[in-house]
PDB file of C-alpha atoms in Angstrom:
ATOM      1  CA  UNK A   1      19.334  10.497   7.894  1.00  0.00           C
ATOM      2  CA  UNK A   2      16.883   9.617  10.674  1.00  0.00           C
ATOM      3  CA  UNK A   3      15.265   6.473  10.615  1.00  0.00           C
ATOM      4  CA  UNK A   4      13.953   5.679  13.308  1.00  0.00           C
ATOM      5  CA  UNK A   5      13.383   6.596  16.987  1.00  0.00           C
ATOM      6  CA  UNK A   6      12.234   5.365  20.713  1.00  0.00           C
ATOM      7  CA  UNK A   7      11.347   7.350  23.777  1.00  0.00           C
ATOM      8  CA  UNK A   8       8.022   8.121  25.776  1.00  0.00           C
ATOM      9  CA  UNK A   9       4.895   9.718  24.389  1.00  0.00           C
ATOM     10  CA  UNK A  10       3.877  12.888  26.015  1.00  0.00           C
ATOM     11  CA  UNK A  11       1.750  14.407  24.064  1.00  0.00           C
ATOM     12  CA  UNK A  12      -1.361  13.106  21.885  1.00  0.00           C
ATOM     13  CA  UNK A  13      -3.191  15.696  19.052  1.00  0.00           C
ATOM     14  CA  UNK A  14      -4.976  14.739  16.140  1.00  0.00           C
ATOM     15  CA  UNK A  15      -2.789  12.596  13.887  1.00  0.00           C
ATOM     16  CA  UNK A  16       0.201  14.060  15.493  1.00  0.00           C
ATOM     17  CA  UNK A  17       2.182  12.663  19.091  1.00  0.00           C
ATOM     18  CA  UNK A  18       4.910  14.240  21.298  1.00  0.00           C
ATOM     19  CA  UNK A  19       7.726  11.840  21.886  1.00  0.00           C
ATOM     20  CA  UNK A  20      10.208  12.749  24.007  1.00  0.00           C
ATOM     21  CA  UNK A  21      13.600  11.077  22.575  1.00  0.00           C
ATOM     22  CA  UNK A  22      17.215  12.110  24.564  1.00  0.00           C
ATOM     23  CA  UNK A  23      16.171  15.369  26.216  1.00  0.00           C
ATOM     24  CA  UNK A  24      14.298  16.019  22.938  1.00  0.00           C
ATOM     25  CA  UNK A  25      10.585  16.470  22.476  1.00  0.00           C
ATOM     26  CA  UNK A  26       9.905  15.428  18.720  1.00  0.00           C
ATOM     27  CA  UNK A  27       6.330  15.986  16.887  1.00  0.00           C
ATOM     28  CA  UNK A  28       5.127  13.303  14.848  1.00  0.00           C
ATOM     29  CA  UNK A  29       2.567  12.842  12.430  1.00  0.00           C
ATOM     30  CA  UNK A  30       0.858   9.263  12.349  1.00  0.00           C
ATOM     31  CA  UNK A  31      -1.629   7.911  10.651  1.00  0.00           C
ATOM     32  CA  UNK A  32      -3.675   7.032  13.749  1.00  0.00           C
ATOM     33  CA  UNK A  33      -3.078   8.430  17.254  1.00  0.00           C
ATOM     34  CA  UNK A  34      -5.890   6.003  18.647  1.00  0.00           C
ATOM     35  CA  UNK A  35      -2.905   3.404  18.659  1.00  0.00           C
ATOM     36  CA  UNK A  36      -1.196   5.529  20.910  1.00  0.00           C
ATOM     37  CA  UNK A  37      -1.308   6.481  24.866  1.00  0.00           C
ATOM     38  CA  UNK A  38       0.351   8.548  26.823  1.00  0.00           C
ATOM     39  CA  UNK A  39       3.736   7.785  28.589  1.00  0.00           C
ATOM     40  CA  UNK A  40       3.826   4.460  26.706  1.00  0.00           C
ATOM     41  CA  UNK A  41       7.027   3.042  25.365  1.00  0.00           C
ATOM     42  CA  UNK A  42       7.511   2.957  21.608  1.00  0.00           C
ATOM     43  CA  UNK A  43       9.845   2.801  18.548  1.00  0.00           C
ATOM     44  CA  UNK A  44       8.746   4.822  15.104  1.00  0.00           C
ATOM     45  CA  UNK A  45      10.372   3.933  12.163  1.00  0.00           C
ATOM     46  CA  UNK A  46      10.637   7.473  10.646  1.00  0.00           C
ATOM     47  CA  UNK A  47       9.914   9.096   7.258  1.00  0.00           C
ATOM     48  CA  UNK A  48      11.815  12.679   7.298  1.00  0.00           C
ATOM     49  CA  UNK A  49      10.215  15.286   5.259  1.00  0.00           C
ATOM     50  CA  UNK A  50      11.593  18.794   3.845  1.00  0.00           C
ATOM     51  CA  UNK A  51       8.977  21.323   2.881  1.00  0.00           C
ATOM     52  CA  UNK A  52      10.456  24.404   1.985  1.00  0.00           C
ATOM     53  CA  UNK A  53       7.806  26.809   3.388  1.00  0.00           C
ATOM     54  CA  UNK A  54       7.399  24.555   6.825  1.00  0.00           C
ATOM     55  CA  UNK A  55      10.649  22.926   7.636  1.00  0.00           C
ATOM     56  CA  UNK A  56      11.297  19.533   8.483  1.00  0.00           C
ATOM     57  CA  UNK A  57       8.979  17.127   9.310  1.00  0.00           C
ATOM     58  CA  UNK A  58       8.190  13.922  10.865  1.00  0.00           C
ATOM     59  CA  UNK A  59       6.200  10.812   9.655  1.00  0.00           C
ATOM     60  CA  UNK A  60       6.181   7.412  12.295  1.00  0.00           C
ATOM     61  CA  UNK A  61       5.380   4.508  11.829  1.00  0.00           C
ATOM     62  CA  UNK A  62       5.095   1.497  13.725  1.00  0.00           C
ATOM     63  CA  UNK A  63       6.311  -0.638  10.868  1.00  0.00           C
ATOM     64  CA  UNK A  64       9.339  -0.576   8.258  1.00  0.00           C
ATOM     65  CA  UNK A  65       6.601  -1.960   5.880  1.00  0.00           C
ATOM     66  CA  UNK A  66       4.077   0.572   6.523  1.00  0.00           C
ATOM     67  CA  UNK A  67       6.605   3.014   5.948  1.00  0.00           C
ATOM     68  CA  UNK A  68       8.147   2.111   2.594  1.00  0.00           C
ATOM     69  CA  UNK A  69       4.349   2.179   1.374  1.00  0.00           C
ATOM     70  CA  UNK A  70       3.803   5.392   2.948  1.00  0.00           C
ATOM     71  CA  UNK A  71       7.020   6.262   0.730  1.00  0.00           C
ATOM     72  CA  UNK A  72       5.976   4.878  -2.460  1.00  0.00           C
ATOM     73  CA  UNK A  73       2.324   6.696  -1.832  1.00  0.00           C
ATOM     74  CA  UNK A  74       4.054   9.850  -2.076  1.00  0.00           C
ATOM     75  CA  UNK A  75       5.857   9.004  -5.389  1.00  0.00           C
ATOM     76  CA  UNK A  76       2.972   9.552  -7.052  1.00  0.00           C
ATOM     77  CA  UNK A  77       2.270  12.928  -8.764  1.00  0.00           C
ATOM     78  CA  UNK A  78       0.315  15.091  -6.677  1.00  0.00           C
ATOM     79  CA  UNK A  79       0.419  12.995  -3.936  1.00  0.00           C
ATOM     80  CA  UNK A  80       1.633  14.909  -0.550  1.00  0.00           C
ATOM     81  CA  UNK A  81       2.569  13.453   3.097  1.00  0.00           C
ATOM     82  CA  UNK A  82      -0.892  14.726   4.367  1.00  0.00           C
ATOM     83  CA  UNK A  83      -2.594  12.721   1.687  1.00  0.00           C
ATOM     84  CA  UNK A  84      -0.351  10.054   2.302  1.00  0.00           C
ATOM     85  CA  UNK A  85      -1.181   9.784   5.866  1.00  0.00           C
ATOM     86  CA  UNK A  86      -4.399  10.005   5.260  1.00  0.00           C
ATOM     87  CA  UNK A  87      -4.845   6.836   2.802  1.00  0.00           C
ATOM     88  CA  UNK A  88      -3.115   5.064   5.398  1.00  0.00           C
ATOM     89  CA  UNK A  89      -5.273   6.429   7.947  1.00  0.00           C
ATOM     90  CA  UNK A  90      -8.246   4.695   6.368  1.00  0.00           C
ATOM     91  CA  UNK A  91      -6.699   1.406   4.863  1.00  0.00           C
ATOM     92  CA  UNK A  92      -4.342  -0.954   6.285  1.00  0.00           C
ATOM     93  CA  UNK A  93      -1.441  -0.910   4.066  1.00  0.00           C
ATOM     94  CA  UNK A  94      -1.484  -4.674   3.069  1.00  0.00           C
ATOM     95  CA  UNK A  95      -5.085  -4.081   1.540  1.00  0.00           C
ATOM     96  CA  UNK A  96      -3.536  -0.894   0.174  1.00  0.00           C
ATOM     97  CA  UNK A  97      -0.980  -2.843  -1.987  1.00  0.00           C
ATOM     98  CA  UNK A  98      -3.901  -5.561  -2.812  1.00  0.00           C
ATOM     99  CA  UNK A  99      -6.049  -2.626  -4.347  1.00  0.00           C
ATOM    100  CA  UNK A 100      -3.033  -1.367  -6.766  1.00  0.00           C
ATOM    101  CA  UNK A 101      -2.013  -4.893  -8.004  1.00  0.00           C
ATOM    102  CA  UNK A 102      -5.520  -5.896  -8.487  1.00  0.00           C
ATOM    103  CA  UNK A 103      -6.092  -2.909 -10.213  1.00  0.00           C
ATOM    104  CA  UNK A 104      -9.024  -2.253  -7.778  1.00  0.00           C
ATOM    105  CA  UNK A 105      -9.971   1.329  -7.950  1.00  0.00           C
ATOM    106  CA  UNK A 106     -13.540   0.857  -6.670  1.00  0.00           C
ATOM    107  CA  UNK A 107     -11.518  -0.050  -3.091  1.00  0.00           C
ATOM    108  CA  UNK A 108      -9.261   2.831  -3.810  1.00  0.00           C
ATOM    109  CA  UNK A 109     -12.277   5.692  -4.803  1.00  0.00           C
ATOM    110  CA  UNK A 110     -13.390   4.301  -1.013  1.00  0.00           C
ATOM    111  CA  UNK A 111     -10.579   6.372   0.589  1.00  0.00           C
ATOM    112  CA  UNK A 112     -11.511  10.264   1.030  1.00  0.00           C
ATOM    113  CA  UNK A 113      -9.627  11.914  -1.223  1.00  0.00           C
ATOM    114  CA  UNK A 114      -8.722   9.592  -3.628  1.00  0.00           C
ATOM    115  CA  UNK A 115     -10.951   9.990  -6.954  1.00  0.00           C
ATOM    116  CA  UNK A 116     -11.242   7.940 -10.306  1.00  0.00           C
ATOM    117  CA  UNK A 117      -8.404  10.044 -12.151  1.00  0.00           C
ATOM    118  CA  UNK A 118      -5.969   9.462  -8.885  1.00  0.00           C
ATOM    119  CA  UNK A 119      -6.873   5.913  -8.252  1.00  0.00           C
ATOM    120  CA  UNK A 120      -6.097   5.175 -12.641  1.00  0.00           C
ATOM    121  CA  UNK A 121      -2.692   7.045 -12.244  1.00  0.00           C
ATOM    122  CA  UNK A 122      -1.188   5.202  -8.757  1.00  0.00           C
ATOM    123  CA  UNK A 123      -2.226   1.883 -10.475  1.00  0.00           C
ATOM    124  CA  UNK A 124      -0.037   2.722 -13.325  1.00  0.00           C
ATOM    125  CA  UNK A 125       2.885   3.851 -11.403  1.00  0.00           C
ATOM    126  CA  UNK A 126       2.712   2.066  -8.271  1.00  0.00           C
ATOM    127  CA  UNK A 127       1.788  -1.667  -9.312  1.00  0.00           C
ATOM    128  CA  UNK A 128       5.999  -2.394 -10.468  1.00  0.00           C
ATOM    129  CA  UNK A 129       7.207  -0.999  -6.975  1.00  0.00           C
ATOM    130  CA  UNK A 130       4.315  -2.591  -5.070  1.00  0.00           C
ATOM    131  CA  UNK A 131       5.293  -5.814  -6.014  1.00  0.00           C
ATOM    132  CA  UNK A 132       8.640  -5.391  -5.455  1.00  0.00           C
ATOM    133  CA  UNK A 133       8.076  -4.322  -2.635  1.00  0.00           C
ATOM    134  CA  UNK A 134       6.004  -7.202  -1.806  1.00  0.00           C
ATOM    135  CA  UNK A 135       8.397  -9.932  -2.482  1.00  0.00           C
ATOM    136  CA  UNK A 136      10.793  -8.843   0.516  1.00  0.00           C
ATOM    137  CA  UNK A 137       8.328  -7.631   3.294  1.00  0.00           C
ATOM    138  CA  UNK A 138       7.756  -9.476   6.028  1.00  0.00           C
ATOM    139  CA  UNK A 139       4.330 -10.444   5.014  1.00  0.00           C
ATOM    140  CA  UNK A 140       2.273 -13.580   5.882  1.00  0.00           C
ATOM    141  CA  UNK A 141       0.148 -13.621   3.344  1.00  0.00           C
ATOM    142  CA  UNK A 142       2.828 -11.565   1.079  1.00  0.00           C
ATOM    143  CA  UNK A 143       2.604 -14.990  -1.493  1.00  0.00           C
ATOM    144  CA  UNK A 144      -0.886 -14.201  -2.976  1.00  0.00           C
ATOM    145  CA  UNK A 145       0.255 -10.619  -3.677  1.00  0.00           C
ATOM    146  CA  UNK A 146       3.006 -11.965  -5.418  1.00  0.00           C
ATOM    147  CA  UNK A 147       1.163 -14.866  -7.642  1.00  0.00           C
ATOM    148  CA  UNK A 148      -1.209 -12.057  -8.631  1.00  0.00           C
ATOM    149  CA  UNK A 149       1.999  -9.875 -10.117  1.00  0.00           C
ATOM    150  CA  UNK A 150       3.553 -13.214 -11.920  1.00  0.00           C
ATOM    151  CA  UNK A 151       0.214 -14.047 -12.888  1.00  0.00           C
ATOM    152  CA  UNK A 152      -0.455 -10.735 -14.534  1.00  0.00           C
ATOM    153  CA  UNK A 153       3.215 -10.797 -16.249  1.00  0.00           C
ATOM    154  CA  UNK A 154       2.719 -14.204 -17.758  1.00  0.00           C
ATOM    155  CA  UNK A 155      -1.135 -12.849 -19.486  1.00  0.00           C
ATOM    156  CA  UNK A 156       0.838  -9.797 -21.101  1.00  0.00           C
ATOM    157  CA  UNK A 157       3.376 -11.882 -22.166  1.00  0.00           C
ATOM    158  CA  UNK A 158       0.724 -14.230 -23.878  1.00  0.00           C
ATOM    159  CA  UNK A 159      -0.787 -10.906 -25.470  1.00  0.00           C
ATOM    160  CA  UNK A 160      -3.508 -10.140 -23.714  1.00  0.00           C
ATOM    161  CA  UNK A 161      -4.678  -6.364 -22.607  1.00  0.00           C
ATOM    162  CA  UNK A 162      -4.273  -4.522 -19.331  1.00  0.00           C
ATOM    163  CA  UNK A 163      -8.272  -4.039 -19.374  1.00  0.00           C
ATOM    164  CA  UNK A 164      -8.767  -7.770 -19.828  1.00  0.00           C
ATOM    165  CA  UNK A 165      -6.130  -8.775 -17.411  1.00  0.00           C
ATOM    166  CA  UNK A 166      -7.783  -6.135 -14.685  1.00  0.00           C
ATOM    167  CA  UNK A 167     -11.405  -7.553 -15.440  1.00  0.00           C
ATOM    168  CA  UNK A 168      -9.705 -11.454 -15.032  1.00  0.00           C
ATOM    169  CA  UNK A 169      -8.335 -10.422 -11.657  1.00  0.00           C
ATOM    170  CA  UNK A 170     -11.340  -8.816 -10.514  1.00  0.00           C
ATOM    171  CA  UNK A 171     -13.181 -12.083 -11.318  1.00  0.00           C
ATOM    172  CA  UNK A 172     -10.557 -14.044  -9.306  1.00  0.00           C
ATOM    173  CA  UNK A 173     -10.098 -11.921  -5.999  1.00  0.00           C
ATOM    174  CA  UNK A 174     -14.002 -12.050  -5.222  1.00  0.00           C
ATOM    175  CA  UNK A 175     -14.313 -15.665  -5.877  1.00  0.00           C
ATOM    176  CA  UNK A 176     -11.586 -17.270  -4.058  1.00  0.00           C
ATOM    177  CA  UNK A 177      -8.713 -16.810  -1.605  1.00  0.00           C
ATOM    178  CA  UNK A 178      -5.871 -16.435  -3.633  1.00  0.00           C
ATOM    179  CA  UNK A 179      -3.981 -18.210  -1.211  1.00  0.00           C
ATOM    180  CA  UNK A 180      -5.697 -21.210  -1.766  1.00  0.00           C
ATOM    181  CA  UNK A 181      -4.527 -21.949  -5.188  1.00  0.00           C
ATOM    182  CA  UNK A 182      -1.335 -22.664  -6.636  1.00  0.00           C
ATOM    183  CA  UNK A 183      -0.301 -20.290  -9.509  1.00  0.00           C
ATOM    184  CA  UNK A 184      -1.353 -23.089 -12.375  1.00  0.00           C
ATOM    185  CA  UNK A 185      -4.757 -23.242 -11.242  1.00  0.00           C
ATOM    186  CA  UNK A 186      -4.816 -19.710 -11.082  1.00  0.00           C
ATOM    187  CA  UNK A 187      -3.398 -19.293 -14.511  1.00  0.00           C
ATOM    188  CA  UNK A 188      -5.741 -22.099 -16.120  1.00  0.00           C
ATOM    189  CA  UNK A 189      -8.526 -20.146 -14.109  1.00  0.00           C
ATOM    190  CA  UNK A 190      -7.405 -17.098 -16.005  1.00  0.00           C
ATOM    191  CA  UNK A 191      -7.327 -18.488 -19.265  1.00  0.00           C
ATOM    192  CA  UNK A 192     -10.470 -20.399 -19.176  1.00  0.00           C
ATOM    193  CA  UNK A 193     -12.425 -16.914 -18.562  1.00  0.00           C
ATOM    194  CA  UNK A 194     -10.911 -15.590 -20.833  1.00  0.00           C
ATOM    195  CA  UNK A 195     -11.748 -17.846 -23.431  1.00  0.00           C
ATOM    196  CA  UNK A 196     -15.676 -17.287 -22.354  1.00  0.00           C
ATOM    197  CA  UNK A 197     -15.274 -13.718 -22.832  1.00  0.00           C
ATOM    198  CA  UNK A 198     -13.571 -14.084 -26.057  1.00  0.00           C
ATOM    199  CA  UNK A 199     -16.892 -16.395 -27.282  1.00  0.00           C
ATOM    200  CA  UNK A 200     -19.649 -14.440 -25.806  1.00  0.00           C
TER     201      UNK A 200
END
């Protein structure tokens, strides 16, 4: 399996470089050639793609992390490499992983291509893996993405609803840094809106 590669870039298209790799010249797809220039030095960490009609094909990446998003984006039903790309084309994938644990699908209907229906279903499947995947990437701010998955666990455990849980979180990401607070004030924070909601 190929996982990654090095070498020189000779060509630049539209989402799409020419690296030349051993005597090789290999086409990649990348979410944004702008990052690119020609004859400059890189390593890709590579997604390898079958498509029956096309052949193989090649996704880089200039991270492992942004990568093993890229991989999980494509998990989803319905959800091809070119979409893939694209998303990633248009949101860093840290904010990407932010808008599926938060349940934010307003920041998620912001990417072309990505409507209502789409945004619901790679909430529901991608918020386990997300945070998974968030607890071993090399992240610096990867501790508020994981708070907000604990967080969430411990309000279904107490029996409260996914809807209430999303609205909580919702409340919490645009008032404060989550980085700022420890998970008890964030869980006291929780519970005391939801006790307001509950009165009103």
């Amino acid at each position: 399996m190929l996982s990654f590669i090095s070498g020189t870039i000779q060509e630049i298209g539209t989402q799409s470089i020419v690296v030349k790799c051993a005597g090789l010249g290999l086409t990649v797809s990348v979410p944004n050639e702008k990052l690119f220039c020609l004859n400059q030095e890189i390593e890709l960490y590579i997604y390898f793609h079958w498509n029956q009609e096309n052949g193989p094909q090649l996704f880089g990446f200039l991270s492992k992390f942004t990568k093993e998003v890229f991989s999980l984006i494509i998990s989803c039903s319905g959800i091809g490499p070119k979409i893939g790309l694209s998303i990633l084309a248009q949101i860093k994938p840290e904010d990407f992983c932010r808008a599926i644990l938060f349940s934010d699908i307003k920041a998620l209907n912001e990417i072309n291509g990505i409507g209502q229906k789409k945004a619901e279903l790679m909430i529901m499947y991608l918020k386990d893996k997300v945070a998974k995947l968030a607890v071993v990437a090399d992240l610096s701010d990867k501790s508020d993405i994981v708070k907000i998955k604990e967080l969430s666990d411990v309000l279904v455990s107490l029996g409260y609803k996914k809807p209430e849980i999303s609205s909580i979180l919702d409340l919490i990401k645009n008032e404060k840094n989550v980085s700022d607070l420890s998970f008890d004030e964030l869980l006291r924070k929780s519970l005391l809106y939801l006790s307001k909601a509950i009165n009103l």
